[in-house]
Amino acid sequence: MTGSSLPLFRQTVRPEWIDYNGHMSEAFYVLVFGHATDTMMDAVGLDPAYRERSGCSLYTVEAHVRYLKEVPEGTPLAVRTRILGVDGKKLRFAHEMYAGEAADGQEAEQDTAEQDTAGQDTAGQDSAGQDGGAEAVATIELFALHVGAQGSAPFPEPVRERLSALLEEPPAWAGRAIGPVPRAV
């Protein structure tokens, strides 16, 4: 973890992830996002040693995925993680998936945001292209609980402090719900 950002998770789209439409199947977007969650957990101190020692982990309670663009086999992916909210035992966070050249450019964009000497908050910009940068191919917003054998449990103070230090303003797309479909007449 450098500065106030989390490491990117990187993966390449595998042949077995391709569906009958010739692009990455929806289940594998979620698989990649799950691995990005593991990367975030490791970075904030909820790593395998912590889980083994404490018997605690994060449990996803709610998730909202947006599939924005098709991704073909062999495409490099990069997933950026944002911490949107944290309290005693609750965590709200989001992942943004970038593909191809946009995935390659995420490292440079992340470095630029960390080195922003003007003091501007670049972290809250929308990943869907509204900031003039790369467009995400998918996003997911998650709500998770820190859970142990006896149910939900407070985060250890060092973990809660790390998560709090990483807080960002939610992007414009976060917090949306699926609206009703009007009845056909």
JSON list of C-alpha atoms in Angstrom, two decimals:
[
{"chain": "A", "resi": 1, "resn": "MET", "atom": "CA", "xyz": [0.00, 0.00, 0.00]},
{"chain": "A", "resi": 2, "resn": "THR", "atom": "CA", "xyz": [1.50, 3.33, -0.99]},
{"chain": "A", "resi": 3, "resn": "GLY", "atom": "CA", "xyz": [0.29, 6.66, 0.25]},
{"chain": "A", "resi": 4, "resn": "SER", "atom": "CA", "xyz": [-3.47, 6.64, 0.61]},
{"chain": "A", "resi": 5, "resn": "SER", "atom": "CA", "xyz": [-4.35, 4.10, -2.06]},
{"chain": "A", "resi": 6, "resn": "LEU", "atom": "CA", "xyz": [-4.76, 0.36, -2.31]},
{"chain": "A", "resi": 7, "resn": "PRO", "atom": "CA", "xyz": [-2.80, -1.82, -4.73]},
{"chain": "A", "resi": 8, "resn": "LEU", "atom": "CA", "xyz": [-4.43, -2.63, -8.06]},
{"chain": "A", "resi": 9, "resn": "PHE", "atom": "CA", "xyz": [-5.48, -6.23, -8.66]},
{"chain": "A", "resi": 10, "resn": "ARG", "atom": "CA", "xyz": [-4.40, -7.49, -12.09]},
{"chain": "A", "resi": 11, "resn": "GLN", "atom": "CA", "xyz": [-5.65, -10.48, -14.07]},
{"chain": "A", "resi": 12, "resn": "THR", "atom": "CA", "xyz": [-5.92, -11.56, -17.71]},
{"chain": "A", "resi": 13, "resn": "VAL", "atom": "CA", "xyz": [-9.20, -12.92, -19.11]},
{"chain": "A", "resi": 14, "resn": "ARG", "atom": "CA", "xyz": [-8.81, -16.69, -19.44]},
{"chain": "A", "resi": 15, "resn": "PRO", "atom": "CA", "xyz": [-10.25, -18.85, -22.27]},
{"chain": "A", "resi": 16, "resn": "GLU", "atom": "CA", "xyz": [-12.49, -20.77, -19.85]},
{"chain": "A", "resi": 17, "resn": "TRP", "atom": "CA", "xyz": [-14.14, -17.48, -18.80]},
{"chain": "A", "resi": 18, "resn": "ILE", "atom": "CA", "xyz": [-15.57, -16.86, -22.29]},
{"chain": "A", "resi": 19, "resn": "ASP", "atom": "CA", "xyz": [-19.30, -17.48, -22.75]},
{"chain": "A", "resi": 20, "resn": "TYR", "atom": "CA", "xyz": [-21.42, -18.39, -25.78]},
{"chain": "A", "resi": 21, "resn": "ASN", "atom": "CA", "xyz": [-21.47, -14.71, -26.82]},
{"chain": "A", "resi": 22, "resn": "GLY", "atom": "CA", "xyz": [-17.70, -14.63, -27.23]},
{"chain": "A", "resi": 23, "resn": "HIS", "atom": "CA", "xyz": [-16.82, -12.46, -24.23]},
{"chain": "A", "resi": 24, "resn": "MET", "atom": "CA", "xyz": [-16.24, -12.81, -20.48]},
{"chain": "A", "resi": 25, "resn": "SER", "atom": "CA", "xyz": [-19.20, -14.42, -18.72]},
{"chain": "A", "resi": 26, "resn": "GLU", "atom": "CA", "xyz": [-20.87, -12.44, -15.95]},
{"chain": "A", "resi": 27, "resn": "ALA", "atom": "CA", "xyz": [-19.81, -14.89, -13.23]},
{"chain": "A", "resi": 28, "resn": "PHE", "atom": "CA", "xyz": [-16.13, -14.24, -13.94]},
{"chain": "A", "resi": 29, "resn": "TYR", "atom": "CA", "xyz": [-16.47, -10.48, -13.51]},
{"chain": "A", "resi": 30, "resn": "VAL", "atom": "CA", "xyz": [-17.57, -11.28, -9.96]},
{"chain": "A", "resi": 31, "resn": "LEU", "atom": "CA", "xyz": [-14.70, -13.79, -9.56]},
{"chain": "A", "resi": 32, "resn": "VAL", "atom": "CA", "xyz": [-12.17, -11.09, -10.52]},
{"chain": "A", "resi": 33, "resn": "PHE", "atom": "CA", "xyz": [-13.85, -8.63, -8.14]},
{"chain": "A", "resi": 34, "resn": "GLY", "atom": "CA", "xyz": [-13.63, -11.28, -5.39]},
{"chain": "A", "resi": 35, "resn": "HIS", "atom": "CA", "xyz": [-9.87, -11.57, -5.92]},
{"chain": "A", "resi": 36, "resn": "ALA", "atom": "CA", "xyz": [-9.63, -7.75, -5.78]},
{"chain": "A", "resi": 37, "resn": "THR", "atom": "CA", "xyz": [-11.41, -7.90, -2.40]},
{"chain": "A", "resi": 38, "resn": "ASP", "atom": "CA", "xyz": [-8.79, -10.42, -1.22]},
{"chain": "A", "resi": 39, "resn": "THR", "atom": "CA", "xyz": [-6.04, -7.99, -2.33]},
{"chain": "A", "resi": 40, "resn": "MET", "atom": "CA", "xyz": [-7.71, -5.17, -0.38]},
{"chain": "A", "resi": 41, "resn": "MET", "atom": "CA", "xyz": [-8.08, -7.39, 2.69]},
{"chain": "A", "resi": 42, "resn": "ASP", "atom": "CA", "xyz": [-4.39, -8.31, 2.59]},
{"chain": "A", "resi": 43, "resn": "ALA", "atom": "CA", "xyz": [-3.38, -4.65, 2.25]},
{"chain": "A", "resi": 44, "resn": "VAL", "atom": "CA", "xyz": [-5.34, -3.49, 5.32]},
{"chain": "A", "resi": 45, "resn": "GLY", "atom": "CA", "xyz": [-4.33, -6.31, 7.65]},
{"chain": "A", "resi": 46, "resn": "LEU", "atom": "CA", "xyz": [-7.14, -8.84, 7.12]},
{"chain": "A", "resi": 47, "resn": "ASP", "atom": "CA", "xyz": [-4.65, -11.20, 5.46]},
{"chain": "A", "resi": 48, "resn": "PRO", "atom": "CA", "xyz": [-4.50, -15.03, 5.70]},
{"chain": "A", "resi": 49, "resn": "ALA", "atom": "CA", "xyz": [-2.40, -14.91, 8.91]},
{"chain": "A", "resi": 50, "resn": "TYR", "atom": "CA", "xyz": [-4.99, -12.62, 10.55]},
{"chain": "A", "resi": 51, "resn": "ARG", "atom": "CA", "xyz": [-7.87, -14.84, 9.41]},
{"chain": "A", "resi": 52, "resn": "GLU", "atom": "CA", "xyz": [-6.12, -17.97, 10.69]},
{"chain": "A", "resi": 53, "resn": "ARG", "atom": "CA", "xyz": [-5.19, -16.36, 14.04]},
{"chain": "A", "resi": 54, "resn": "SER", "atom": "CA", "xyz": [-8.55, -14.66, 14.72]},
{"chain": "A", "resi": 55, "resn": "GLY", "atom": "CA", "xyz": [-11.10, -16.80, 12.88]},
{"chain": "A", "resi": 56, "resn": "CYS", "atom": "CA", "xyz": [-12.52, -13.54, 11.51]},
{"chain": "A", "resi": 57, "resn": "SER", "atom": "CA", "xyz": [-13.06, -12.40, 7.94]},
{"chain": "A", "resi": 58, "resn": "LEU", "atom": "CA", "xyz": [-15.22, -10.14, 5.79]},
{"chain": "A", "resi": 59, "resn": "TYR", "atom": "CA", "xyz": [-18.61, -11.46, 4.71]},
{"chain": "A", "resi": 60, "resn": "THR", "atom": "CA", "xyz": [-20.36, -9.80, 1.79]},
{"chain": "A", "resi": 61, "resn": "VAL", "atom": "CA", "xyz": [-23.91, -8.88, 2.76]},
{"chain": "A", "resi": 62, "resn": "GLU", "atom": "CA", "xyz": [-24.93, -6.95, -0.37]},
{"chain": "A", "resi": 63, "resn": "ALA", "atom": "CA", "xyz": [-23.47, -6.26, -3.82]},
{"chain": "A", "resi": 64, "resn": "HIS", "atom": "CA", "xyz": [-24.50, -4.31, -6.91]},
{"chain": "A", "resi": 65, "resn": "VAL", "atom": "CA", "xyz": [-22.65, -5.12, -10.15]},
{"chain": "A", "resi": 66, "resn": "ARG", "atom": "CA", "xyz": [-22.76, -3.00, -13.31]},
{"chain": "A", "resi": 67, "resn": "TYR", "atom": "CA", "xyz": [-21.61, -4.69, -16.53]},
{"chain": "A", "resi": 68, "resn": "LEU", "atom": "CA", "xyz": [-20.64, -1.78, -18.79]},
{"chain": "A", "resi": 69, "resn": "LYS", "atom": "CA", "xyz": [-18.63, -3.25, -21.67]},
{"chain": "A", "resi": 70, "resn": "GLU", "atom": "CA", "xyz": [-17.85, -6.65, -23.13]},
{"chain": "A", "resi": 71, "resn": "VAL", "atom": "CA", "xyz": [-14.35, -8.03, -22.49]},
{"chain": "A", "resi": 72, "resn": "PRO", "atom": "CA", "xyz": [-12.78, -10.60, -24.87]},
{"chain": "A", "resi": 73, "resn": "GLU", "atom": "CA", "xyz": [-10.38, -13.44, -24.10]},
{"chain": "A", "resi": 74, "resn": "GLY", "atom": "CA", "xyz": [-6.79, -12.47, -23.35]},
{"chain": "A", "resi": 75, "resn": "THR", "atom": "CA", "xyz": [-7.61, -8.92, -22.26]},
{"chain": "A", "resi": 76, "resn": "PRO", "atom": "CA", "xyz": [-5.51, -7.60, -19.38]},
{"chain": "A", "resi": 77, "resn": "LEU", "atom": "CA", "xyz": [-7.62, -6.31, -16.49]},
{"chain": "A", "resi": 78, "resn": "ALA", "atom": "CA", "xyz": [-6.86, -3.96, -13.59]},
{"chain": "A", "resi": 79, "resn": "VAL", "atom": "CA", "xyz": [-9.21, -3.45, -10.66]},
{"chain": "A", "resi": 80, "resn": "ARG", "atom": "CA", "xyz": [-9.10, -0.29, -8.55]},
{"chain": "A", "resi": 81, "resn": "THR", "atom": "CA", "xyz": [-10.60, -0.44, -5.06]},
{"chain": "A", "resi": 82, "resn": "ARG", "atom": "CA", "xyz": [-12.19, 2.47, -3.18]},
{"chain": "A", "resi": 83, "resn": "ILE", "atom": "CA", "xyz": [-13.12, 2.45, 0.51]},
{"chain": "A", "resi": 84, "resn": "LEU", "atom": "CA", "xyz": [-16.41, 4.36, 0.77]},
{"chain": "A", "resi": 85, "resn": "GLY", "atom": "CA", "xyz": [-17.37, 3.89, 4.41]},
{"chain": "A", "resi": 86, "resn": "VAL", "atom": "CA", "xyz": [-16.28, 2.11, 7.57]},
{"chain": "A", "resi": 87, "resn": "ASP", "atom": "CA", "xyz": [-17.48, 1.86, 11.14]},
{"chain": "A", "resi": 88, "resn": "GLY", "atom": "CA", "xyz": [-17.02, -0.61, 13.99]},
{"chain": "A", "resi": 89, "resn": "LYS", "atom": "CA", "xyz": [-17.78, -3.76, 12.00]},
{"chain": "A", "resi": 90, "resn": "LYS", "atom": "CA", "xyz": [-19.22, -2.54, 8.67]},
{"chain": "A", "resi": 91, "resn": "LEU", "atom": "CA", "xyz": [-17.43, -1.77, 5.42]},
{"chain": "A", "resi": 92, "resn": "ARG", "atom": "CA", "xyz": [-18.73, -0.20, 2.20]},
{"chain": "A", "resi": 93, "resn": "PHE", "atom": "CA", "xyz": [-16.36, -0.36, -0.74]},
{"chain": "A", "resi": 94, "resn": "ALA", "atom": "CA", "xyz": [-16.29, -0.46, -4.52]},
{"chain": "A", "resi": 95, "resn": "HIS", "atom": "CA", "xyz": [-14.22, -1.96, -7.30]},
{"chain": "A", "resi": 96, "resn": "GLU", "atom": "CA", "xyz": [-13.79, -0.55, -10.81]},
{"chain": "A", "resi": 97, "resn": "MET", "atom": "CA", "xyz": [-12.54, -2.90, -13.54]},
{"chain": "A", "resi": 98, "resn": "TYR", "atom": "CA", "xyz": [-10.51, -1.53, -16.44]},
{"chain": "A", "resi": 99, "resn": "ALA", "atom": "CA", "xyz": [-9.49, -3.48, -19.55]},
{"chain": "A", "resi": 100, "resn": "GLY", "atom": "CA", "xyz": [-6.76, -3.42, -22.20]},
{"chain": "A", "resi": 101, "resn": "GLU", "atom": "CA", "xyz": [-4.81, -0.17, -22.49]},
{"chain": "A", "resi": 102, "resn": "ALA", "atom": "CA", "xyz": [-7.07, 1.38, -19.85]},
{"chain": "A", "resi": 103, "resn": "ALA", "atom": "CA", "xyz": [-5.88, -1.35, -17.44]},
{"chain": "A", "resi": 104, "resn": "ASP", "atom": "CA", "xyz": [-2.27, -0.51, -18.22]},
{"chain": "A", "resi": 105, "resn": "GLY", "atom": "CA", "xyz": [-2.95, 3.18, -17.63]},
{"chain": "A", "resi": 106, "resn": "GLN", "atom": "CA", "xyz": [-4.45, 2.66, -14.17]},
{"chain": "A", "resi": 107, "resn": "GLU", "atom": "CA", "xyz": [-1.03, 2.38, -12.52]},
{"chain": "A", "resi": 108, "resn": "ALA", "atom": "CA", "xyz": [0.04, 5.72, -13.97]},
{"chain": "A", "resi": 109, "resn": "GLU", "atom": "CA", "xyz": [-3.26, 7.37, -13.00]},
{"chain": "A", "resi": 110, "resn": "GLN", "atom": "CA", "xyz": [-2.97, 5.94, -9.48]},
{"chain": "A", "resi": 111, "resn": "ASP", "atom": "CA", "xyz": [0.62, 7.26, -9.16]},
{"chain": "A", "resi": 112, "resn": "THR", "atom": "CA", "xyz": [-0.45, 10.69, -10.42]},
{"chain": "A", "resi": 113, "resn": "ALA", "atom": "CA", "xyz": [-3.31, 10.88, -7.91]},
{"chain": "A", "resi": 114, "resn": "GLU", "atom": "CA", "xyz": [-0.93, 9.93, -5.07]},
{"chain": "A", "resi": 115, "resn": "GLN", "atom": "CA", "xyz": [1.61, 12.56, -6.10]},
{"chain": "A", "resi": 116, "resn": "ASP", "atom": "CA", "xyz": [-0.92, 15.38, -6.52]},
{"chain": "A", "resi": 117, "resn": "THR", "atom": "CA", "xyz": [0.95, 18.32, -5.02]},
{"chain": "A", "resi": 118, "resn": "ALA", "atom": "CA", "xyz": [-1.89, 20.78, -5.52]},
{"chain": "A", "resi": 119, "resn": "GLY", "atom": "CA", "xyz": [-3.83, 19.07, -2.73]},
{"chain": "A", "resi": 120, "resn": "GLN", "atom": "CA", "xyz": [-6.79, 18.36, -4.99]},
{"chain": "A", "resi": 121, "resn": "ASP", "atom": "CA", "xyz": [-8.96, 15.37, -4.18]},
{"chain": "A", "resi": 122, "resn": "THR", "atom": "CA", "xyz": [-8.69, 13.22, -7.30]},
{"chain": "A", "resi": 123, "resn": "ALA", "atom": "CA", "xyz": [-9.95, 10.11, -5.56]},
{"chain": "A", "resi": 124, "resn": "GLY", "atom": "CA", "xyz": [-13.65, 10.93, -5.79]},
{"chain": "A", "resi": 125, "resn": "GLN", "atom": "CA", "xyz": [-13.78, 11.21, -9.58]},
{"chain": "A", "resi": 126, "resn": "ASP", "atom": "CA", "xyz": [-16.20, 9.00, -11.45]},
{"chain": "A", "resi": 127, "resn": "SER", "atom": "CA", "xyz": [-14.66, 6.00, -13.20]},
{"chain": "A", "resi": 128, "resn": "ALA", "atom": "CA", "xyz": [-17.21, 5.98, -15.98]},
{"chain": "A", "resi": 129, "resn": "GLY", "atom": "CA", "xyz": [-15.29, 8.47, -18.09]},
{"chain": "A", "resi": 130, "resn": "GLN", "atom": "CA", "xyz": [-16.67, 11.67, -16.58]},
{"chain": "A", "resi": 131, "resn": "ASP", "atom": "CA", "xyz": [-13.19, 12.63, -15.39]},
{"chain": "A", "resi": 132, "resn": "GLY", "atom": "CA", "xyz": [-11.84, 12.44, -18.94]},
{"chain": "A", "resi": 133, "resn": "GLY", "atom": "CA", "xyz": [-9.88, 9.28, -18.12]},
{"chain": "A", "resi": 134, "resn": "ALA", "atom": "CA", "xyz": [-10.35, 5.64, -18.94]},
{"chain": "A", "resi": 135, "resn": "GLU", "atom": "CA", "xyz": [-13.78, 4.09, -18.76]},
{"chain": "A", "resi": 136, "resn": "ALA", "atom": "CA", "xyz": [-14.49, 1.14, -16.49]},
{"chain": "A", "resi": 137, "resn": "VAL", "atom": "CA", "xyz": [-15.80, -2.03, -18.12]},
{"chain": "A", "resi": 138, "resn": "ALA", "atom": "CA", "xyz": [-17.56, -3.05, -14.89]},
{"chain": "A", "resi": 139, "resn": "THR", "atom": "CA", "xyz": [-18.10, -1.84, -11.35]},
{"chain": "A", "resi": 140, "resn": "ILE", "atom": "CA", "xyz": [-19.30, -3.39, -8.13]},
{"chain": "A", "resi": 141, "resn": "GLU", "atom": "CA", "xyz": [-20.33, -1.76, -4.87]},
{"chain": "A", "resi": 142, "resn": "LEU", "atom": "CA", "xyz": [-20.26, -3.96, -1.78]},
{"chain": "A", "resi": 143, "resn": "PHE", "atom": "CA", "xyz": [-21.40, -3.89, 1.81]},
{"chain": "A", "resi": 144, "resn": "ALA", "atom": "CA", "xyz": [-19.55, -6.29, 4.11]},
{"chain": "A", "resi": 145, "resn": "LEU", "atom": "CA", "xyz": [-19.45, -7.22, 7.78]},
{"chain": "A", "resi": 146, "resn": "HIS", "atom": "CA", "xyz": [-16.43, -8.26, 9.81]},
{"chain": "A", "resi": 147, "resn": "VAL", "atom": "CA", "xyz": [-17.50, -11.65, 11.17]},
{"chain": "A", "resi": 148, "resn": "GLY", "atom": "CA", "xyz": [-16.08, -14.29, 13.52]},
{"chain": "A", "resi": 149, "resn": "ALA", "atom": "CA", "xyz": [-17.33, -17.55, 15.01]},
{"chain": "A", "resi": 150, "resn": "GLN", "atom": "CA", "xyz": [-19.78, -15.70, 17.29]},
{"chain": "A", "resi": 151, "resn": "GLY", "atom": "CA", "xyz": [-21.21, -13.48, 14.53]},
{"chain": "A", "resi": 152, "resn": "SER", "atom": "CA", "xyz": [-20.34, -9.92, 13.59]},
{"chain": "A", "resi": 153, "resn": "ALA", "atom": "CA", "xyz": [-17.35, -8.46, 15.43]},
{"chain": "A", "resi": 154, "resn": "PRO", "atom": "CA", "xyz": [-15.63, -5.06, 15.55]},
{"chain": "A", "resi": 155, "resn": "PHE", "atom": "CA", "xyz": [-12.60, -4.54, 13.34]},
{"chain": "A", "resi": 156, "resn": "PRO", "atom": "CA", "xyz": [-9.31, -4.55, 15.22]},
{"chain": "A", "resi": 157, "resn": "GLU", "atom": "CA", "xyz": [-8.40, -0.90, 15.84]},
{"chain": "A", "resi": 158, "resn": "PRO", "atom": "CA", "xyz": [-5.33, -0.92, 13.51]},
{"chain": "A", "resi": 159, "resn": "VAL", "atom": "CA", "xyz": [-7.46, -2.33, 10.67]},
{"chain": "A", "resi": 160, "resn": "ARG", "atom": "CA", "xyz": [-10.25, 0.20, 11.26]},
{"chain": "A", "resi": 161, "resn": "GLU", "atom": "CA", "xyz": [-7.67, 3.00, 11.28]},
{"chain": "A", "resi": 162, "resn": "ARG", "atom": "CA", "xyz": [-6.13, 1.79, 7.99]},
{"chain": "A", "resi": 163, "resn": "LEU", "atom": "CA", "xyz": [-9.56, 1.57, 6.38]},
{"chain": "A", "resi": 164, "resn": "SER", "atom": "CA", "xyz": [-10.51, 5.03, 7.70]},
{"chain": "A", "resi": 165, "resn": "ALA", "atom": "CA", "xyz": [-7.31, 6.50, 6.26]},
{"chain": "A", "resi": 166, "resn": "LEU", "atom": "CA", "xyz": [-8.32, 5.13, 2.85]},
{"chain": "A", "resi": 167, "resn": "LEU", "atom": "CA", "xyz": [-11.82, 6.66, 2.80]},
{"chain": "A", "resi": 168, "resn": "GLU", "atom": "CA", "xyz": [-12.83, 8.33, -0.48]},
{"chain": "A", "resi": 169, "resn": "GLU", "atom": "CA", "xyz": [-15.91, 10.15, -1.66]},
{"chain": "A", "resi": 170, "resn": "PRO", "atom": "CA", "xyz": [-18.19, 7.71, -3.49]},
{"chain": "A", "resi": 171, "resn": "PRO", "atom": "CA", "xyz": [-18.14, 7.93, -7.30]},
{"chain": "A", "resi": 172, "resn": "ALA", "atom": "CA", "xyz": [-21.31, 9.21, -8.98]},
{"chain": "A", "resi": 173, "resn": "TRP", "atom": "CA", "xyz": [-22.49, 5.69, -9.82]},
{"chain": "A", "resi": 174, "resn": "ALA", "atom": "CA", "xyz": [-22.32, 4.37, -6.24]},
{"chain": "A", "resi": 175, "resn": "GLY", "atom": "CA", "xyz": [-25.51, 4.01, -4.23]},
{"chain": "A", "resi": 176, "resn": "ARG", "atom": "CA", "xyz": [-27.75, 3.41, -7.22]},
{"chain": "A", "resi": 177, "resn": "ALA", "atom": "CA", "xyz": [-30.46, 0.78, -7.20]},
{"chain": "A", "resi": 178, "resn": "ILE", "atom": "CA", "xyz": [-32.19, -1.10, -9.97]},
{"chain": "A", "resi": 179, "resn": "GLY", "atom": "CA", "xyz": [-35.43, 0.69, -10.80]},
{"chain": "A", "resi": 180, "resn": "PRO", "atom": "CA", "xyz": [-38.73, -1.01, -11.55]},
{"chain": "A", "resi": 181, "resn": "VAL", "atom": "CA", "xyz": [-39.50, -2.12, -15.09]},
{"chain": "A", "resi": 182, "resn": "PRO", "atom": "CA", "xyz": [-42.73, -0.54, -16.33]},
{"chain": "A", "resi": 183, "resn": "ARG", "atom": "CA", "xyz": [-45.48, -2.98, -17.17]},
{"chain": "A", "resi": 184, "resn": "ALA", "atom": "CA", "xyz": [-46.17, -3.54, -20.83]},
{"chain": "A", "resi": 185, "resn": "VAL", "atom": "CA", "xyz": [-49.55, -2.25, -21.88]}
]
